[in-house]
Structure formats: C-alpha cells, structure tokens
mmCIF file of C-alpha atoms in Angstrom:
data_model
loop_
_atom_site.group_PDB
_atom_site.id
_atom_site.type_symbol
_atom_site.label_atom_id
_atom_site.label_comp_id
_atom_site.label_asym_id
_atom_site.label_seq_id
_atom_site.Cartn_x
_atom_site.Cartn_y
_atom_site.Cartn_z
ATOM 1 C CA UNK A 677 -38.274 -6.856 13.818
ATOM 2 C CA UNK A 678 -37.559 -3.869 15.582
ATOM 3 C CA UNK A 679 -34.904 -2.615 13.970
ATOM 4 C CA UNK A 680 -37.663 -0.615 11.953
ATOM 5 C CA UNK A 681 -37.989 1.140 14.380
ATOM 6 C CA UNK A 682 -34.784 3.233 14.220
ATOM 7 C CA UNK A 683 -34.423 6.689 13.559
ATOM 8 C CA UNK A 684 -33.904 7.278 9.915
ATOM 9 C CA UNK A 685 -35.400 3.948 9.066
ATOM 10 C CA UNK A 686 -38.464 3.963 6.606
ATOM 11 C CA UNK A 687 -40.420 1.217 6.894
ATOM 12 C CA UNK A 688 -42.653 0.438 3.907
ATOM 13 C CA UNK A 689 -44.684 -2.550 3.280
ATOM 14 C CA UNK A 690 -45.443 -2.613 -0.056
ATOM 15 C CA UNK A 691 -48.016 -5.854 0.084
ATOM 16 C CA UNK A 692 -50.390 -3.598 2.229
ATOM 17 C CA UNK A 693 -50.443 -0.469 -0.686
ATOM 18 C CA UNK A 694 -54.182 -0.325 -1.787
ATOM 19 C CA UNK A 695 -52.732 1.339 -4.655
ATOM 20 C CA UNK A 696 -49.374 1.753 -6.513
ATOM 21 C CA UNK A 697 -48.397 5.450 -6.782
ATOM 22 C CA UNK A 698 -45.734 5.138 -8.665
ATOM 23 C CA UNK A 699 -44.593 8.771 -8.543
ATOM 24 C CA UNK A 700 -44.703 8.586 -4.703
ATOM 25 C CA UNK A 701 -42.872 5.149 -4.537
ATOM 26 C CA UNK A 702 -39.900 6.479 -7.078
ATOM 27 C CA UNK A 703 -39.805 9.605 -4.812
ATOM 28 C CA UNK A 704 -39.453 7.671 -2.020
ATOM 29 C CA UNK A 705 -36.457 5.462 -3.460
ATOM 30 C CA UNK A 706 -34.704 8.626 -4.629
ATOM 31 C CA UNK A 707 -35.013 9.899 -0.963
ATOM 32 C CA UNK A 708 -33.002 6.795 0.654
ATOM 33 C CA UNK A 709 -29.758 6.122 0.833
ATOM 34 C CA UNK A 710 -29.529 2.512 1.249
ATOM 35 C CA UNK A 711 -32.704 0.222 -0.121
ATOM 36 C CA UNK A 712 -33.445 -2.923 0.887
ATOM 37 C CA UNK A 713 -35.930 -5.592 0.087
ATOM 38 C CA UNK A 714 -37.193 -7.690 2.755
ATOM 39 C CA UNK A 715 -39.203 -10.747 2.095
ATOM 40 C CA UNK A 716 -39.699 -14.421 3.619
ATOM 41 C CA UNK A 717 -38.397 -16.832 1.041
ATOM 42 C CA UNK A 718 -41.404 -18.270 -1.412
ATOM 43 C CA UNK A 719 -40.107 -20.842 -3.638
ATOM 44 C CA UNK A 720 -37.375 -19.740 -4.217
ATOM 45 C CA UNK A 721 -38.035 -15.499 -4.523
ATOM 46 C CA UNK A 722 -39.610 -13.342 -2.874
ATOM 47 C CA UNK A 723 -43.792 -13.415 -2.629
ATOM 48 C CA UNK A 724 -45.707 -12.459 -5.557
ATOM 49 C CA UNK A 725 -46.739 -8.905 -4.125
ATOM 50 C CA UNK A 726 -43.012 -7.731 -4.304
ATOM 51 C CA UNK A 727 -42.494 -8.408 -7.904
ATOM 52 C CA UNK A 728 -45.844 -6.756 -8.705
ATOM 53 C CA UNK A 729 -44.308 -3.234 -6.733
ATOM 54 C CA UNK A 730 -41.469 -3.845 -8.912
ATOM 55 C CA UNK A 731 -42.958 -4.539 -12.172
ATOM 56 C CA UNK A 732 -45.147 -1.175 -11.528
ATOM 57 C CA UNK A 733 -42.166 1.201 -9.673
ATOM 58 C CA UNK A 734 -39.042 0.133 -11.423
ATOM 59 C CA UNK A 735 -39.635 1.768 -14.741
ATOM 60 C CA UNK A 736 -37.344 1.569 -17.295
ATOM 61 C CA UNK A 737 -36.825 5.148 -17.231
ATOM 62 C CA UNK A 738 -36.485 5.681 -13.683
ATOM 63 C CA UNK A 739 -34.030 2.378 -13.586
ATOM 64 C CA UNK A 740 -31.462 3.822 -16.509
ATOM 65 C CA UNK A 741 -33.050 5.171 -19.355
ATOM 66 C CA UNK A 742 -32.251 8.666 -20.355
ATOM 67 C CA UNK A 743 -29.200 8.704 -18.850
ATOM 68 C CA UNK A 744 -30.707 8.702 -15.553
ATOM 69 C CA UNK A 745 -28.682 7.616 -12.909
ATOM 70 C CA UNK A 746 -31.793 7.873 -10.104
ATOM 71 C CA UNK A 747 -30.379 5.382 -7.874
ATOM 72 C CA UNK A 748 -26.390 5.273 -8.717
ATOM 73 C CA UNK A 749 -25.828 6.585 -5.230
ATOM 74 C CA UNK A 750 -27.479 3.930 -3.446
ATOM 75 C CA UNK A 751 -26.990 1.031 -1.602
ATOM 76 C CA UNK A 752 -28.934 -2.661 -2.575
ATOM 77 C CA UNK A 753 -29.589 -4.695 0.173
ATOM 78 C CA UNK A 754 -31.709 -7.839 0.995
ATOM 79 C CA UNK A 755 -33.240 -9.499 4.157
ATOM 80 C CA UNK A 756 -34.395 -13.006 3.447
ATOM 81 C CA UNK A 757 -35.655 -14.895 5.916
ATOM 82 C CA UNK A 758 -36.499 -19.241 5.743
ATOM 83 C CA UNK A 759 -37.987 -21.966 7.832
ATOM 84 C CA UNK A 760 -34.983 -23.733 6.073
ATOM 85 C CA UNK A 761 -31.867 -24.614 7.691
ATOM 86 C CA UNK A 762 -29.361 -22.605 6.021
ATOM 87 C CA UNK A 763 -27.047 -25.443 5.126
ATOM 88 C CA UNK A 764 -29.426 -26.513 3.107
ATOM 89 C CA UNK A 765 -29.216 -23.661 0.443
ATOM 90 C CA UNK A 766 -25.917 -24.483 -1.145
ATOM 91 C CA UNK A 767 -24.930 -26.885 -4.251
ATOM 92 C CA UNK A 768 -24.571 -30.510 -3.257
ATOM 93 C CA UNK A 769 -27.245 -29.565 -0.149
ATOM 94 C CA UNK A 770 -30.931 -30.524 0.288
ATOM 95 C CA UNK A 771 -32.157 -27.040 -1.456
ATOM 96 C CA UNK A 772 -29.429 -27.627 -4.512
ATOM 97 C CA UNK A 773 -29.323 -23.657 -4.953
ATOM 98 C CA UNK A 774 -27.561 -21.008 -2.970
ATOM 99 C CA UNK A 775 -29.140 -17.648 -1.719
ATOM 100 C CA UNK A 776 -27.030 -15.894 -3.498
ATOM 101 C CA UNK A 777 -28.476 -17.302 -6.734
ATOM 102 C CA UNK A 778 -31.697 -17.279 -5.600
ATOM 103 C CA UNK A 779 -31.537 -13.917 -5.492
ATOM 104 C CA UNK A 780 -29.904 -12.512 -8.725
ATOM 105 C CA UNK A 781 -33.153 -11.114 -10.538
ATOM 106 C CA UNK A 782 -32.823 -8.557 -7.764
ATOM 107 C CA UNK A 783 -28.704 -7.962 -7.909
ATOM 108 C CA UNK A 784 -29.351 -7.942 -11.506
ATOM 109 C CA UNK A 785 -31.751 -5.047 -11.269
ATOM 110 C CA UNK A 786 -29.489 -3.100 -8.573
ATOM 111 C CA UNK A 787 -26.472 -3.739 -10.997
ATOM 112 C CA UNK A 788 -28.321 -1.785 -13.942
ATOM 113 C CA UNK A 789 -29.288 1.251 -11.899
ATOM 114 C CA UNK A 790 -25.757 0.874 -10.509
ATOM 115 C CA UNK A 791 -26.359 0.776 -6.861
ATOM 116 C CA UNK A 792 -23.775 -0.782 -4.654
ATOM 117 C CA UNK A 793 -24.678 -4.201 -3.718
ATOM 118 C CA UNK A 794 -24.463 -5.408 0.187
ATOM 119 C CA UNK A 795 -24.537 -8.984 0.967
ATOM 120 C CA UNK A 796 -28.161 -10.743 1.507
ATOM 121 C CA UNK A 797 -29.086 -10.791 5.417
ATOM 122 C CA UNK A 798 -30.383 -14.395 6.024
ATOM 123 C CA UNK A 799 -32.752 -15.403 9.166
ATOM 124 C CA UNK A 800 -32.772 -18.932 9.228
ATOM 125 C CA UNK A 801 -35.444 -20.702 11.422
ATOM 126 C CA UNK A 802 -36.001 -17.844 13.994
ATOM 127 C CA UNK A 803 -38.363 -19.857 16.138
ATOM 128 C CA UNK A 804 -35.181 -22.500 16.645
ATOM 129 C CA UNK A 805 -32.713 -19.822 17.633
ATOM 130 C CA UNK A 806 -31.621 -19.608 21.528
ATOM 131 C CA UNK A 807 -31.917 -16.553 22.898
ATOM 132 C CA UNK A 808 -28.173 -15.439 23.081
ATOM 133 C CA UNK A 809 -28.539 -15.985 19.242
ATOM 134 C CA UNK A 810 -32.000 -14.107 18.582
ATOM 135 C CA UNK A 811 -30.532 -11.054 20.657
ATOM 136 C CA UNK A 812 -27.686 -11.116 18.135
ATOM 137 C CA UNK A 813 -29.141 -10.973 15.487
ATOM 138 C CA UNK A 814 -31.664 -8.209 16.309
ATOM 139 C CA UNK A 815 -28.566 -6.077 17.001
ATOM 140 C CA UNK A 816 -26.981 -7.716 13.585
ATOM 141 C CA UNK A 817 -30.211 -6.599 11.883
ATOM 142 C CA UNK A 818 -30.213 -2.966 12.676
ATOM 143 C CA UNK A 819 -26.625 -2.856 11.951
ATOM 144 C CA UNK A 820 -27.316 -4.354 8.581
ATOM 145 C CA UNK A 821 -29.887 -1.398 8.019
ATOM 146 C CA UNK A 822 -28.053 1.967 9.541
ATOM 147 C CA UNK A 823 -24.098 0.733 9.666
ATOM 148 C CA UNK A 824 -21.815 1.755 7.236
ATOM 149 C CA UNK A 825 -20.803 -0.654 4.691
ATOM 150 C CA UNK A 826 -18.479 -3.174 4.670
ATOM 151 C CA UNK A 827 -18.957 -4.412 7.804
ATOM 152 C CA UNK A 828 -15.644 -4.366 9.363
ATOM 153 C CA UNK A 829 -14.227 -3.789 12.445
ATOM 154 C CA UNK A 830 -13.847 0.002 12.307
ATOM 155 C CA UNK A 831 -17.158 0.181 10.817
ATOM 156 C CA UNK A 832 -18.820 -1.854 13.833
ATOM 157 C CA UNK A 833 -16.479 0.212 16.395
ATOM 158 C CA UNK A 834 -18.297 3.174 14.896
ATOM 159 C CA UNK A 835 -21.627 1.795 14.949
ATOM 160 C CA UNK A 836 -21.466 1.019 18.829
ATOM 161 C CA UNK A 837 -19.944 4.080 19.697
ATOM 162 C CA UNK A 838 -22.924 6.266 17.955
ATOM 163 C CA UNK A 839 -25.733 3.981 19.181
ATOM 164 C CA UNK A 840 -24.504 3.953 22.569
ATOM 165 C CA UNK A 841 -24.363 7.214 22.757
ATOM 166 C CA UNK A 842 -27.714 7.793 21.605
ATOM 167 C CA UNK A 843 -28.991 5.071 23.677
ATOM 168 C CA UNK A 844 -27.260 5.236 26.759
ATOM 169 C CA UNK A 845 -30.096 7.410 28.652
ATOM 170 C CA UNK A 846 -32.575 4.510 28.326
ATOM 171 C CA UNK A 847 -30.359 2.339 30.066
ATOM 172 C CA UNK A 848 -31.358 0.724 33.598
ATOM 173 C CA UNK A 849 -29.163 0.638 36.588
ATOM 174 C CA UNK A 850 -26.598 2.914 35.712
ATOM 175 C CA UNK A 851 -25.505 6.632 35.529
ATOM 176 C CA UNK A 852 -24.225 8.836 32.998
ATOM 177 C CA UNK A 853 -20.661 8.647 34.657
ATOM 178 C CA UNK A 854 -20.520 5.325 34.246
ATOM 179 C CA UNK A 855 -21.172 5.546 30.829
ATOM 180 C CA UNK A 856 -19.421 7.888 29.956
ATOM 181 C CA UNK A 857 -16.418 5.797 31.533
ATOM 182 C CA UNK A 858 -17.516 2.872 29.533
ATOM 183 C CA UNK A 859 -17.762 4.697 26.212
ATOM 184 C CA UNK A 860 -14.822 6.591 26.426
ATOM 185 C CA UNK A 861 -12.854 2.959 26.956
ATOM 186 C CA UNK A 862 -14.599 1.656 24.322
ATOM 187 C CA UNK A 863 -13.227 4.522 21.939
ATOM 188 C CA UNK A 864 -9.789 4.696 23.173
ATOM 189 C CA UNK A 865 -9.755 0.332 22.845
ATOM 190 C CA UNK A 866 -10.681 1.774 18.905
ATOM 191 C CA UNK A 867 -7.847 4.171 19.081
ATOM 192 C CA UNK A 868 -4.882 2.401 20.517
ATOM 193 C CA UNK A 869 -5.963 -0.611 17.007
ATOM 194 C CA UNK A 870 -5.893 2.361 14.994
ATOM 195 C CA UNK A 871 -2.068 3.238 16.373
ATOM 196 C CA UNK A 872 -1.270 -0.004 16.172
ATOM 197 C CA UNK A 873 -1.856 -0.733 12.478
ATOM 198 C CA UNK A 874 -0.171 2.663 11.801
ATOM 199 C CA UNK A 875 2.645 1.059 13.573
ATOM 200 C CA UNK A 876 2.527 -1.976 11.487
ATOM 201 C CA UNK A 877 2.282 0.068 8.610
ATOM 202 C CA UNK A 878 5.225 2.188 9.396
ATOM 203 C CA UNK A 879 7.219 -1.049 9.864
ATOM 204 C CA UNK A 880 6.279 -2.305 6.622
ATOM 205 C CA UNK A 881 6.872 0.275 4.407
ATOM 206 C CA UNK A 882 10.888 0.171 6.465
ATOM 207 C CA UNK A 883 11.227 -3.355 5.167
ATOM 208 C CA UNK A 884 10.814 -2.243 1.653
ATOM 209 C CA UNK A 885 13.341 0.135 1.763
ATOM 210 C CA UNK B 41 0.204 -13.452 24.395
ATOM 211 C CA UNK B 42 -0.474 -9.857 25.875
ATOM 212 C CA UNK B 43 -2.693 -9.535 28.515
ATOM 213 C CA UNK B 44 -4.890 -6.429 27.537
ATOM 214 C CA UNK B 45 -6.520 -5.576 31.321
ATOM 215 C CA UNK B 46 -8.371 -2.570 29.806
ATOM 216 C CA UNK B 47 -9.876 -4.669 27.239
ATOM 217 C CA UNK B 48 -10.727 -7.130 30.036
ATOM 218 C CA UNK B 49 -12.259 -4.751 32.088
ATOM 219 C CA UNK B 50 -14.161 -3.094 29.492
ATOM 220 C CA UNK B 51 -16.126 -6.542 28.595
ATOM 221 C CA UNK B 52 -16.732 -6.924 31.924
ATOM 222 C CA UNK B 53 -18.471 -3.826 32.683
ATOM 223 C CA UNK B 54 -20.165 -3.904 29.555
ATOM 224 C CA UNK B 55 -21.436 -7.799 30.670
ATOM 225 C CA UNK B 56 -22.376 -6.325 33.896
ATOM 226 C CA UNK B 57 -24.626 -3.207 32.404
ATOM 227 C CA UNK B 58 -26.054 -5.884 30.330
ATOM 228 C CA UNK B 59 -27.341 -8.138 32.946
ATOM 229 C CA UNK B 60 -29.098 -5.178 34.733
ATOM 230 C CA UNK B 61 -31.087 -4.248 31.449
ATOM 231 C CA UNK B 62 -35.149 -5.084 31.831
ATOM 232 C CA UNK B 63 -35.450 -3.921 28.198
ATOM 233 C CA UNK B 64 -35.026 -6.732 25.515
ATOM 234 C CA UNK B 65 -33.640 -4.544 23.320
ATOM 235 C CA UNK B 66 -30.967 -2.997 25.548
ATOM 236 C CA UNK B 67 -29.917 -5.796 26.726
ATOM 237 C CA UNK B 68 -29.229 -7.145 23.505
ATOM 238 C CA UNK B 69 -27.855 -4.510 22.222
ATOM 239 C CA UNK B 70 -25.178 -4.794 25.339
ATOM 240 C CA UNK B 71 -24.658 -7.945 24.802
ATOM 241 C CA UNK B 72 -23.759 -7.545 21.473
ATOM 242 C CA UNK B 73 -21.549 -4.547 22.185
ATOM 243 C CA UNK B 74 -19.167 -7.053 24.559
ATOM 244 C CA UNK B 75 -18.858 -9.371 21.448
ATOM 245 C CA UNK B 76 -17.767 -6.508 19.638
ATOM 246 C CA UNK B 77 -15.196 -5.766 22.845
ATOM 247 C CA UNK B 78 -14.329 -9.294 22.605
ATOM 248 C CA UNK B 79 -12.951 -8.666 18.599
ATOM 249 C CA UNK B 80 -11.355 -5.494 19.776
ATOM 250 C CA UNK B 81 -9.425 -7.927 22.358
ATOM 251 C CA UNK B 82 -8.634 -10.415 19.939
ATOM 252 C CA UNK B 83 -7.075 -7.768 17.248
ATOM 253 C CA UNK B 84 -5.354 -6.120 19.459
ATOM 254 C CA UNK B 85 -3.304 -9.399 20.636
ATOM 255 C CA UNK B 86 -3.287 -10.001 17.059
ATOM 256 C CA UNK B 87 -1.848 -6.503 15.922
ATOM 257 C CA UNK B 88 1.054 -6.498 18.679
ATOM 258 C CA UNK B 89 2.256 -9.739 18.140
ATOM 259 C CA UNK B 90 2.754 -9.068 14.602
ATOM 260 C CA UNK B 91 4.417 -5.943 15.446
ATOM 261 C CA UNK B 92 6.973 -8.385 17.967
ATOM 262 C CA UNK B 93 6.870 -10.367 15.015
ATOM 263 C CA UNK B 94 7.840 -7.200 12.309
ATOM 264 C CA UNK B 95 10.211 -5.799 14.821
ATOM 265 C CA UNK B 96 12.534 -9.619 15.798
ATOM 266 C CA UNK B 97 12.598 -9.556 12.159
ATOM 267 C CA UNK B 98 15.497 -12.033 11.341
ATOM 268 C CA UNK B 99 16.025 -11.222 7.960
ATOM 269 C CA UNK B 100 17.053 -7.891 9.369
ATOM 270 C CA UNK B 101 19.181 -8.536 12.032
#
C-alpha cells in the first residue's frame, strides 16, 4: 500500500533480507518510534519468514535482559491482512478464534520489552471492497502508521490538519487561497469542540459544588 | 438540533475539492477528510445539546 510511502515511514521487508544483520536490524528498531509488523494471515500467524527475523533479531538481551529497556519507548503495532471475511474470526464464527488471539505471541513479545501496544489493523478481502471503502482505508492505513495514538477525534483533527497542509500543493483544481480558507475552517471547526468541552467541563465541575 | 452552517459548508467544499482530484491518492485522502468533517458535525451537535442539557438543569432550578 502506499502509505509506505510517507515521509518518515521505513519500509522494510524482512522476507527479501539475503542475510540477517542482526546489529543493523536492532539498530534499526532502536531508531523508530512506532514498529509494526505487517503480514498476510498464514494459518493462523504470520508467514514463516517473519518468525525466522524474529527468532534471529529479538535477542534476549536486546528484548530485556540487562536491564535494557531498548524498546520501552516504542509503539507495537500490527497490519494483518485475510481473504477471510472478518466475521468469521471471532468465537462461535466459522474461524472459532479472534485476531486478537491470533496474534498474542507478538503482544506477548511487545509486552516484555514494554512497548505500548496499538490495536491490530485488519484488511479483510481487499479485492471485495468498493471503492469508497478501499479509498478509506488507504487513508485509515497511513493514519494507522504516522497518527498519534489513540485514535480519537483530536488526534484525527490533528492528523488532517498536518497532512493537508503538507499536501495541499499537489492538489488539482484549486489555489492556495482556497485552501487556506478550507484549512483554516477545518481548524477553527477543531477549536470551537475544544471550547465547547471546556464549557461542559466548567459546568460540571459547578454541579459538584 | 443545531444547524452548524460552517460545518455544512466546510464538507461541502471539501466534497467538491475531492471530486476535482485526478490523483487516487488525493482524492482519497479528501474524501476521507469530509468523513472526518462529518464527526466534527456530529460532536459538535452532540457537545451543545448537552450543554442545553447541563445548563436547563432541573435539579438546579
């Protein structure tokens, strides 16, 4: 997908290493701020030449021996993607396991180098998606990558307003004014929620009294 | 039910840009921006009826 294509993305397929370097690979987590493991769903995990980068990379040193806290700063997250329908990965449904169990060996892992874990970013039957849907999820997918976690309102609000800032010069059929107009709305629309639950708040702290 | 015409407005122009995009990725990325107009629409209705709710308080009165 293309959201590897973002600034301050790394992309780094790990099935097409000729060789494991596991100096350069440790360096490279240490240098990230958010980590994430993508993978198409093989029975179950993820394919065999993942667990193989792990086996080699995630040392027991470099994980949380010695007191070493390399990647205790770090965010975990996971893209899965399935030809499955996603209904069918709960209990009680055709798959009889849910993603989130399915994908515990690698929470477990994050847990013990103490990285904050994100929830998993599922792609369920791509080729079935309409386009409105594929569209949102590319944008869905890059925010998963570069937006700040939790994904909440504020936290999207920020998102858009960086991106289209950044982006806004590649757009067709418009001029700066116009955007500017536009993203100016769109931060003020941000601003007037913010007064408003500092309203609310002020309210609620009067009924207490 | 307030009727937020800035908020309106904004989707719309937003919707518009979007439609003029020849780049899959812009115009994506539009259209997922007016979705994200669309919550701020939603929360704001939200946030000011619960401050005419807060403020017709009748416990208070």
């Amino acid at each position: 997908m293309q959201g590897a294509k973002l600034l301050d993305v790394t992309w780094h397929h790990v099935e097409e290493l000729q060789e494991i370097d596991v100096d350069k690979e440790q360096k490279l987590l240490m240098k990230a701020d958010r980590i994430i493991f993508q993978f198409p769903l093989y029975w179950y995990a993820a394919p065999a030449g993942l667990k193989n980068w792990e086996d080699k990379v995630l040392t027991r040193n470099f994980v949380y021996g010695d007191d070493n806290d390399n990647l205790g700063d770090k965010e975990f997250g996971i893209v899965v993607s399935t030809g499955m329908p996603l209904k069918d990965f709960r209990r009680g449904g055709r798959e009889n396991i849910t993603i989130d169990q399915m994908m515990a060996p690698y929470r477990a892992i994050a847990d013990r180098a103490k990285m904050k874990i994100m929830p998993a970013f599922t792609i369920s039957q791509f080729q079935y998606l309409d386009d409105q849907k594929q569209m949102q999820l590319l944008i869905d997918y890059q925010r998963y990558l570069t937006q700040k976690y939790p994904d909440t309102l504020t936290n999207r609000q920020e998102w858009f307003e960086r991106e289209f800032t950044d982006r806004f010069k590649n757009f067709d059929g418009t001029n700066c004014t116009e955007c500017e107009t536009i993203l100016n709305t769109f931060i003020q629309q941000k601003e007037d929620l913010e007064q408003l639950k500092s309203t609310i708040s002020l309210i609620k702290q009067g009924e207490d009294e | 039910m307030d009727n937020n015409d800035t908020g309106v407005w904004l989707s719309k122009q937003v919707d518009e840009l979007s439609k003029k995009q020849k780049a899959y990725e812009n115009r994506a990325f539009l259209t997922a921006m007016k979705k994200v107009v669309g919550e701020q629409n939603e929360r704001m209705d939200l946030l000011k009826g619960e401050v005419d709710g807060r403020l017709w308080n009748h416990e208070q009165w």
